[in-house]
Amino acid sequence: KAEEVPPSIAEEAAPPVEEEVAAPAAEPRIERKEARPFILEGVGVLNDETLLFSSGFVVSKLEDKGVIVGSWDKKVLLSDNDIIYINRKNNPAIANGDKYTIYKVIRQVKHPITEKKIGHLVKILGVVQITDVKKDVATGTIIRSFDFIGYGDKLMPYKKAAVTDELLKEKTSARKLRGYIVEVKDAKIQNAQLDVVYIDKGTKDGVTIGERFVVVRPGEKTSRYSVGEGMKLPSQIVGELKVLSVQEGTAAALVLNSVRTITKGDIIETK
């Protein structure tokens, strides 16, 4: 008769069963890229992403792909490397690794001459990359900031800002366009070199990145009681613009140079 082994001894003799440990889910790689410096003729060395992104734009239709509702460390003013929480109810397609542009609506824009509503001036604040997605809330890391970011700021689809040959080269237009400066970036009454302005011409008018415009100040009319006898004086070119980005009906442009202050309502013509 075979000798019975006590249960306690049998349990000790049994080899341990190794539990399978699931590999941790791979987190999306956070992309951080330094802005590439470049030389813009007549201006000097600038940074592509900083300049092109932070110039903002005037747009007729706003996109809402999420809104910032909190941050990991409860900071109110957010910037590079901060972790933020996003209400994603309007964006069911949001996924790990996605990048979005963070923006703020500054004000409604009306044409200074016709007073027709054109759209809204949008200020670009930074770029966020999504690292985790839950039912209603997504988590992301701010990988680039151009200004302070806060709760309530919104997300739109990310479009890479890149310096192209079109922006850098000397470019003139074969057609004649005439329009107006309809808004200025920083709500200043007087604008000069390196300020950003917005014009009422866009892709529907054939405007392209890198195109140049001159700012024209109409000539004044002399008094009919003066030696000029009511004569109209010639128009003056008071500045030059270079288009940075283009929307359907508007474009953002950099003031390359100016000999007079440039203001909303000034006339622009293709160079």
Tab-separated table of C-alpha atoms in Angstrom:
chain	number	residue	atom	x	y	z
A	1	LYS	CA	0.000	0.000	0.000
A	2	ALA	CA	1.375	3.387	-1.048
A	3	GLU	CA	2.331	5.637	1.802
A	4	GLU	CA	0.061	8.706	2.043
A	5	VAL	CA	1.727	12.108	2.103
A	6	PRO	CA	0.292	14.551	4.672
A	7	PRO	CA	-1.474	17.530	3.072
A	8	SER	CA	0.914	20.054	4.585
A	9	ILE	CA	3.928	18.298	3.060
A	10	ALA	CA	2.166	17.970	-0.317
A	11	GLU	CA	1.429	21.709	-0.328
A	12	GLU	CA	5.064	22.503	0.437
A	13	ALA	CA	6.292	20.229	-2.332
A	14	ALA	CA	4.021	21.812	-4.985
A	15	PRO	CA	5.956	24.284	-7.173
A	16	PRO	CA	4.809	27.918	-6.810
A	17	VAL	CA	2.523	29.188	-9.557
A	18	GLU	CA	3.847	32.379	-11.130
A	19	GLU	CA	1.184	35.030	-11.744
A	20	GLU	CA	1.297	36.815	-15.063
A	21	VAL	CA	1.817	40.538	-14.581
A	22	ALA	CA	0.369	42.683	-17.356
A	23	ALA	CA	2.858	45.049	-18.937
A	24	PRO	CA	2.122	48.691	-18.112
A	25	ALA	CA	0.380	50.575	-20.899
A	26	ALA	CA	2.798	52.612	-22.950
A	27	GLU	CA	2.358	56.308	-22.373
A	28	PRO	CA	2.352	58.565	-25.423
A	29	ARG	CA	5.705	60.139	-26.101
A	30	ILE	CA	5.660	63.838	-25.289
A	31	GLU	CA	7.117	65.794	-28.168
A	32	ARG	CA	9.109	68.877	-27.345
A	33	LYS	CA	10.846	70.722	-30.112
A	34	GLU	CA	12.820	73.917	-29.947
A	35	ALA	CA	11.709	76.643	-32.329
A	36	ARG	CA	14.000	76.943	-35.344
A	37	PRO	CA	15.533	80.387	-35.797
A	38	PHE	CA	15.448	81.929	-39.262
A	39	ILE	CA	16.268	85.222	-40.916
A	40	LEU	CA	13.403	87.234	-42.353
A	41	GLU	CA	14.675	89.750	-44.876
A	42	GLY	CA	14.441	93.275	-43.560
A	43	VAL	CA	13.642	92.183	-40.007
A	44	GLY	CA	16.325	89.860	-38.660
A	45	VAL	CA	16.365	86.609	-36.707
A	46	LEU	CA	13.000	85.299	-35.507
A	47	ASN	CA	11.610	81.989	-34.279
A	48	ASP	CA	9.248	80.192	-36.625
A	49	GLU	CA	6.827	78.583	-34.185
A	50	THR	CA	6.808	81.520	-31.803
A	51	LEU	CA	6.106	84.029	-34.550
A	52	LEU	CA	3.719	82.012	-36.713
A	53	PHE	CA	1.693	80.479	-33.903
A	54	SER	CA	1.482	83.487	-31.626
A	55	SER	CA	0.461	85.835	-34.444
A	56	GLY	CA	-3.092	84.491	-34.125
A	57	PHE	CA	-5.787	85.110	-36.737
A	58	VAL	CA	-9.278	86.394	-37.421
A	59	VAL	CA	-11.713	83.543	-38.127
A	60	SER	CA	-15.416	83.476	-38.952
A	61	LYS	CA	-16.114	80.053	-37.386
A	62	LEU	CA	-14.665	78.839	-34.077
A	63	GLU	CA	-13.790	75.192	-33.362
A	64	ASP	CA	-14.313	73.775	-29.874
A	65	LYS	CA	-12.460	70.499	-29.285
A	66	GLY	CA	-12.327	70.837	-25.509
A	67	VAL	CA	-11.977	73.327	-22.680
A	68	ILE	CA	-9.407	73.434	-19.868
A	69	VAL	CA	-11.170	72.813	-16.537
A	70	GLY	CA	-8.302	72.159	-14.111
A	71	SER	CA	-4.648	71.306	-13.557
A	72	TRP	CA	-2.703	68.631	-11.674
A	73	ASP	CA	-1.193	71.039	-9.124
A	74	LYS	CA	-4.150	73.473	-9.089
A	75	LYS	CA	-2.148	76.293	-10.651
A	76	VAL	CA	-4.197	79.114	-12.141
A	77	LEU	CA	-1.598	80.398	-14.623
A	78	LEU	CA	-0.313	77.523	-16.732
A	79	SER	CA	2.696	77.181	-19.021
A	80	ASP	CA	5.249	74.670	-20.355
A	81	ASN	CA	5.193	71.126	-18.837
A	82	ASP	CA	2.065	71.739	-16.751
A	83	ILE	CA	-0.467	68.900	-16.658
A	84	ILE	CA	-4.009	69.987	-17.437
A	85	TYR	CA	-7.494	68.456	-17.396
A	86	ILE	CA	-9.803	68.963	-20.355
A	87	ASN	CA	-13.574	68.651	-20.667
A	88	ARG	CA	-13.812	66.483	-23.805
A	89	LYS	CA	-17.599	66.057	-24.077
A	90	ASN	CA	-17.640	67.848	-27.447
A	91	ASN	CA	-14.751	65.751	-28.777
A	92	PRO	CA	-15.406	61.996	-28.531
A	93	ALA	CA	-12.595	61.286	-31.002
A	94	ILE	CA	-9.840	62.629	-28.730
A	95	ALA	CA	-7.064	60.038	-28.197
A	96	ASN	CA	-3.725	59.544	-26.465
A	97	GLY	CA	-0.901	61.241	-28.335
A	98	ASP	CA	-3.140	63.780	-30.083
A	99	LYS	CA	-1.941	67.373	-30.141
A	100	TYR	CA	-4.220	70.405	-29.959
A	101	THR	CA	-3.726	74.147	-30.188
A	102	ILE	CA	-4.851	76.087	-27.106
A	103	TYR	CA	-6.569	79.382	-27.897
A	104	LYS	CA	-8.509	82.270	-26.420
A	105	VAL	CA	-11.155	84.414	-28.123
A	106	ILE	CA	-10.073	88.038	-27.675
A	107	ARG	CA	-12.927	90.000	-29.234
A	108	GLN	CA	-15.378	90.220	-32.100
A	109	VAL	CA	-14.047	91.924	-35.202
A	110	LYS	CA	-16.053	94.400	-37.281
A	111	HIS	CA	-14.859	95.966	-40.494
A	112	PRO	CA	-13.694	99.517	-39.634
A	113	ILE	CA	-15.239	100.951	-42.811
A	114	THR	CA	-18.410	98.927	-43.451
A	115	GLU	CA	-18.975	97.893	-39.799
A	116	LYS	CA	-19.873	94.396	-41.057
A	117	LYS	CA	-19.085	91.539	-38.648
A	118	ILE	CA	-16.042	89.638	-39.930
A	119	GLY	CA	-15.470	87.084	-37.154
A	120	HIS	CA	-13.412	86.806	-33.974
A	121	LEU	CA	-9.808	87.584	-33.174
A	122	VAL	CA	-8.218	84.406	-31.827
A	123	LYS	CA	-5.035	84.432	-29.749
A	124	ILE	CA	-2.926	81.268	-29.802
A	125	LEU	CA	-1.668	80.423	-26.316
A	126	GLY	CA	0.133	77.113	-26.735
A	127	VAL	CA	0.064	73.434	-27.676
A	128	VAL	CA	-1.064	70.475	-25.547
A	129	GLN	CA	-0.444	66.756	-26.081
A	130	ILE	CA	-3.007	64.289	-24.720
A	131	THR	CA	-1.642	61.646	-22.323
A	132	ASP	CA	-4.790	60.009	-20.938
A	133	VAL	CA	-8.474	59.830	-21.861
A	134	LYS	CA	-11.386	59.057	-19.532
A	135	LYS	CA	-15.146	59.201	-20.113
A	136	ASP	CA	-15.581	62.966	-19.844
A	137	VAL	CA	-12.101	64.242	-19.019
A	138	ALA	CA	-8.807	64.034	-20.887
A	139	THR	CA	-5.378	64.714	-19.384
A	140	GLY	CA	-2.669	66.499	-21.321
A	141	THR	CA	0.757	68.076	-20.985
A	142	ILE	CA	1.435	71.586	-22.273
A	143	ILE	CA	4.395	71.139	-24.631
A	144	ARG	CA	4.593	74.740	-25.817
A	145	SER	CA	3.264	78.005	-24.440
A	146	PHE	CA	3.369	81.468	-25.990
A	147	ASP	CA	1.402	83.214	-23.253
A	148	PHE	CA	-0.189	82.340	-19.930
A	149	ILE	CA	-2.850	79.629	-20.229
A	150	GLY	CA	-5.809	79.382	-17.864
A	151	TYR	CA	-9.065	77.629	-17.072
A	152	GLY	CA	-11.702	78.217	-19.729
A	153	ASP	CA	-9.213	78.393	-22.605
A	154	LYS	CA	-10.231	76.154	-25.493
A	155	LEU	CA	-8.719	73.628	-27.891
A	156	MET	CA	-8.748	73.486	-31.677
A	157	PRO	CA	-7.100	71.011	-34.067
A	158	TYR	CA	-3.326	71.396	-34.170
A	159	LYS	CA	-1.694	72.568	-37.373
A	160	LYS	CA	2.069	72.546	-37.541
A	161	ALA	CA	3.648	75.966	-37.977
A	162	ALA	CA	6.606	75.798	-40.284
A	163	VAL	CA	8.778	78.303	-42.076
A	164	THR	CA	8.503	77.717	-45.809
A	165	ASP	CA	10.313	79.167	-48.781
A	166	GLU	CA	7.110	81.082	-49.544
A	167	LEU	CA	7.497	83.050	-46.310
A	168	LEU	CA	11.212	83.722	-46.624
A	169	LYS	CA	11.577	84.746	-50.231
A	170	GLU	CA	10.935	88.158	-51.728
A	171	LYS	CA	7.449	87.870	-53.191
A	172	THR	CA	5.317	90.339	-55.091
A	173	SER	CA	1.836	89.926	-56.565
A	174	ALA	CA	0.983	89.921	-60.267
A	175	ARG	CA	-2.546	91.157	-59.538
A	176	LYS	CA	-3.769	94.331	-57.901
A	177	LEU	CA	-5.556	93.951	-54.569
A	178	ARG	CA	-6.796	96.751	-52.349
A	179	GLY	CA	-8.214	96.322	-48.869
A	180	TYR	CA	-8.000	97.446	-45.268
A	181	ILE	CA	-6.348	96.659	-41.968
A	182	VAL	CA	-9.360	95.435	-39.979
A	183	GLU	CA	-7.739	94.558	-36.643
A	184	VAL	CA	-4.457	94.699	-34.747
A	185	LYS	CA	-3.074	91.996	-32.481
A	186	ASP	CA	-2.484	93.882	-29.262
A	187	ALA	CA	-5.311	96.451	-29.372
A	188	LYS	CA	-2.835	99.277	-29.820
A	189	ILE	CA	-3.859	102.511	-31.490
A	190	GLN	CA	-0.412	102.900	-33.024
A	191	ASN	CA	1.501	100.007	-34.608
A	192	ALA	CA	4.975	99.806	-36.085
A	193	GLN	CA	7.737	97.370	-37.087
A	194	LEU	CA	7.272	93.743	-35.912
A	195	ASP	CA	3.668	94.330	-34.836
A	196	VAL	CA	1.049	91.960	-36.239
A	197	VAL	CA	-2.057	93.253	-38.041
A	198	TYR	CA	-4.968	91.582	-39.823
A	199	ILE	CA	-6.247	92.445	-43.291
A	200	ASP	CA	-9.587	91.785	-45.022
A	201	LYS	CA	-8.098	89.719	-47.853
A	202	GLY	CA	-7.615	85.943	-47.728
A	203	THR	CA	-7.503	82.744	-49.756
A	204	LYS	CA	-10.748	83.637	-51.568
A	205	ASP	CA	-8.898	86.683	-52.930
A	206	GLY	CA	-5.840	84.640	-53.905
A	207	VAL	CA	-3.646	85.857	-51.028
A	208	THR	CA	-0.777	83.498	-50.152
A	209	ILE	CA	1.811	83.242	-47.365
A	210	GLY	CA	4.782	85.520	-47.941
A	211	GLU	CA	2.889	88.014	-50.090
A	212	ARG	CA	3.677	91.666	-49.498
A	213	PHE	CA	1.371	94.637	-49.154
A	214	VAL	CA	2.087	98.327	-48.752
A	215	VAL	CA	0.135	100.506	-46.338
A	216	VAL	CA	-1.196	103.590	-48.110
A	217	ARG	CA	-2.268	106.823	-46.458
A	218	PRO	CA	-4.531	108.914	-48.745
A	219	GLY	CA	-3.266	112.373	-49.565
A	220	GLU	CA	-4.919	115.240	-47.761
A	221	LYS	CA	-6.854	117.967	-49.496
A	222	THR	CA	-5.568	121.471	-49.063
A	223	SER	CA	-7.864	124.287	-48.047
A	224	ARG	CA	-9.437	126.039	-50.970
A	225	TYR	CA	-8.454	129.291	-49.294
A	226	SER	CA	-4.762	128.305	-49.248
A	227	VAL	CA	-2.203	128.478	-52.032
A	228	GLY	CA	-3.191	124.885	-52.822
A	229	GLU	CA	-6.722	126.051	-53.643
A	230	GLY	CA	-8.348	122.753	-52.630
A	231	MET	CA	-5.794	120.585	-54.419
A	232	LYS	CA	-5.645	116.891	-53.352
A	233	LEU	CA	-2.120	115.826	-52.418
A	234	PRO	CA	-0.643	112.448	-53.518
A	235	SER	CA	-1.088	109.317	-51.387
A	236	GLN	CA	1.848	108.214	-49.227
A	237	ILE	CA	3.232	104.717	-48.630
A	238	VAL	CA	3.724	104.604	-44.861
A	239	GLY	CA	4.598	100.955	-44.293
A	240	GLU	CA	5.028	97.442	-45.646
A	241	LEU	CA	3.452	94.128	-44.561
A	242	LYS	CA	4.337	90.472	-45.123
A	243	VAL	CA	1.614	87.817	-44.857
A	244	LEU	CA	2.289	85.201	-42.158
A	245	SER	CA	-0.878	83.092	-42.340
A	246	VAL	CA	-4.061	83.077	-44.406
A	247	GLN	CA	-7.694	82.279	-43.636
A	248	GLU	CA	-10.583	82.293	-46.104
A	249	GLY	CA	-11.420	85.994	-45.818
A	250	THR	CA	-8.558	87.406	-43.747
A	251	ALA	CA	-4.801	87.192	-43.298
A	252	ALA	CA	-2.325	87.908	-40.495
A	253	ALA	CA	0.606	90.073	-41.544
A	254	LEU	CA	3.825	91.276	-39.963
A	255	VAL	CA	4.758	94.955	-40.208
A	256	LEU	CA	8.183	94.883	-41.868
A	257	ASN	CA	8.764	98.611	-41.706
A	258	SER	CA	6.870	101.849	-41.210
A	259	VAL	CA	7.551	105.563	-41.510
A	260	ARG	CA	4.234	106.517	-39.891
A	261	THR	CA	2.151	104.814	-37.260
A	262	ILE	CA	-0.134	102.115	-38.709
A	263	THR	CA	-3.698	101.851	-37.465
A	264	LYS	CA	-6.936	99.938	-37.964
A	265	GLY	CA	-8.710	101.244	-41.061
A	266	ASP	CA	-5.530	101.963	-43.036
A	267	ILE	CA	-5.637	101.054	-46.741
A	268	ILE	CA	-3.435	98.192	-47.998
A	269	GLU	CA	-2.436	97.391	-51.573
A	270	THR	CA	-0.413	94.563	-53.125
A	271	LYS	CA	3.163	95.519	-53.746
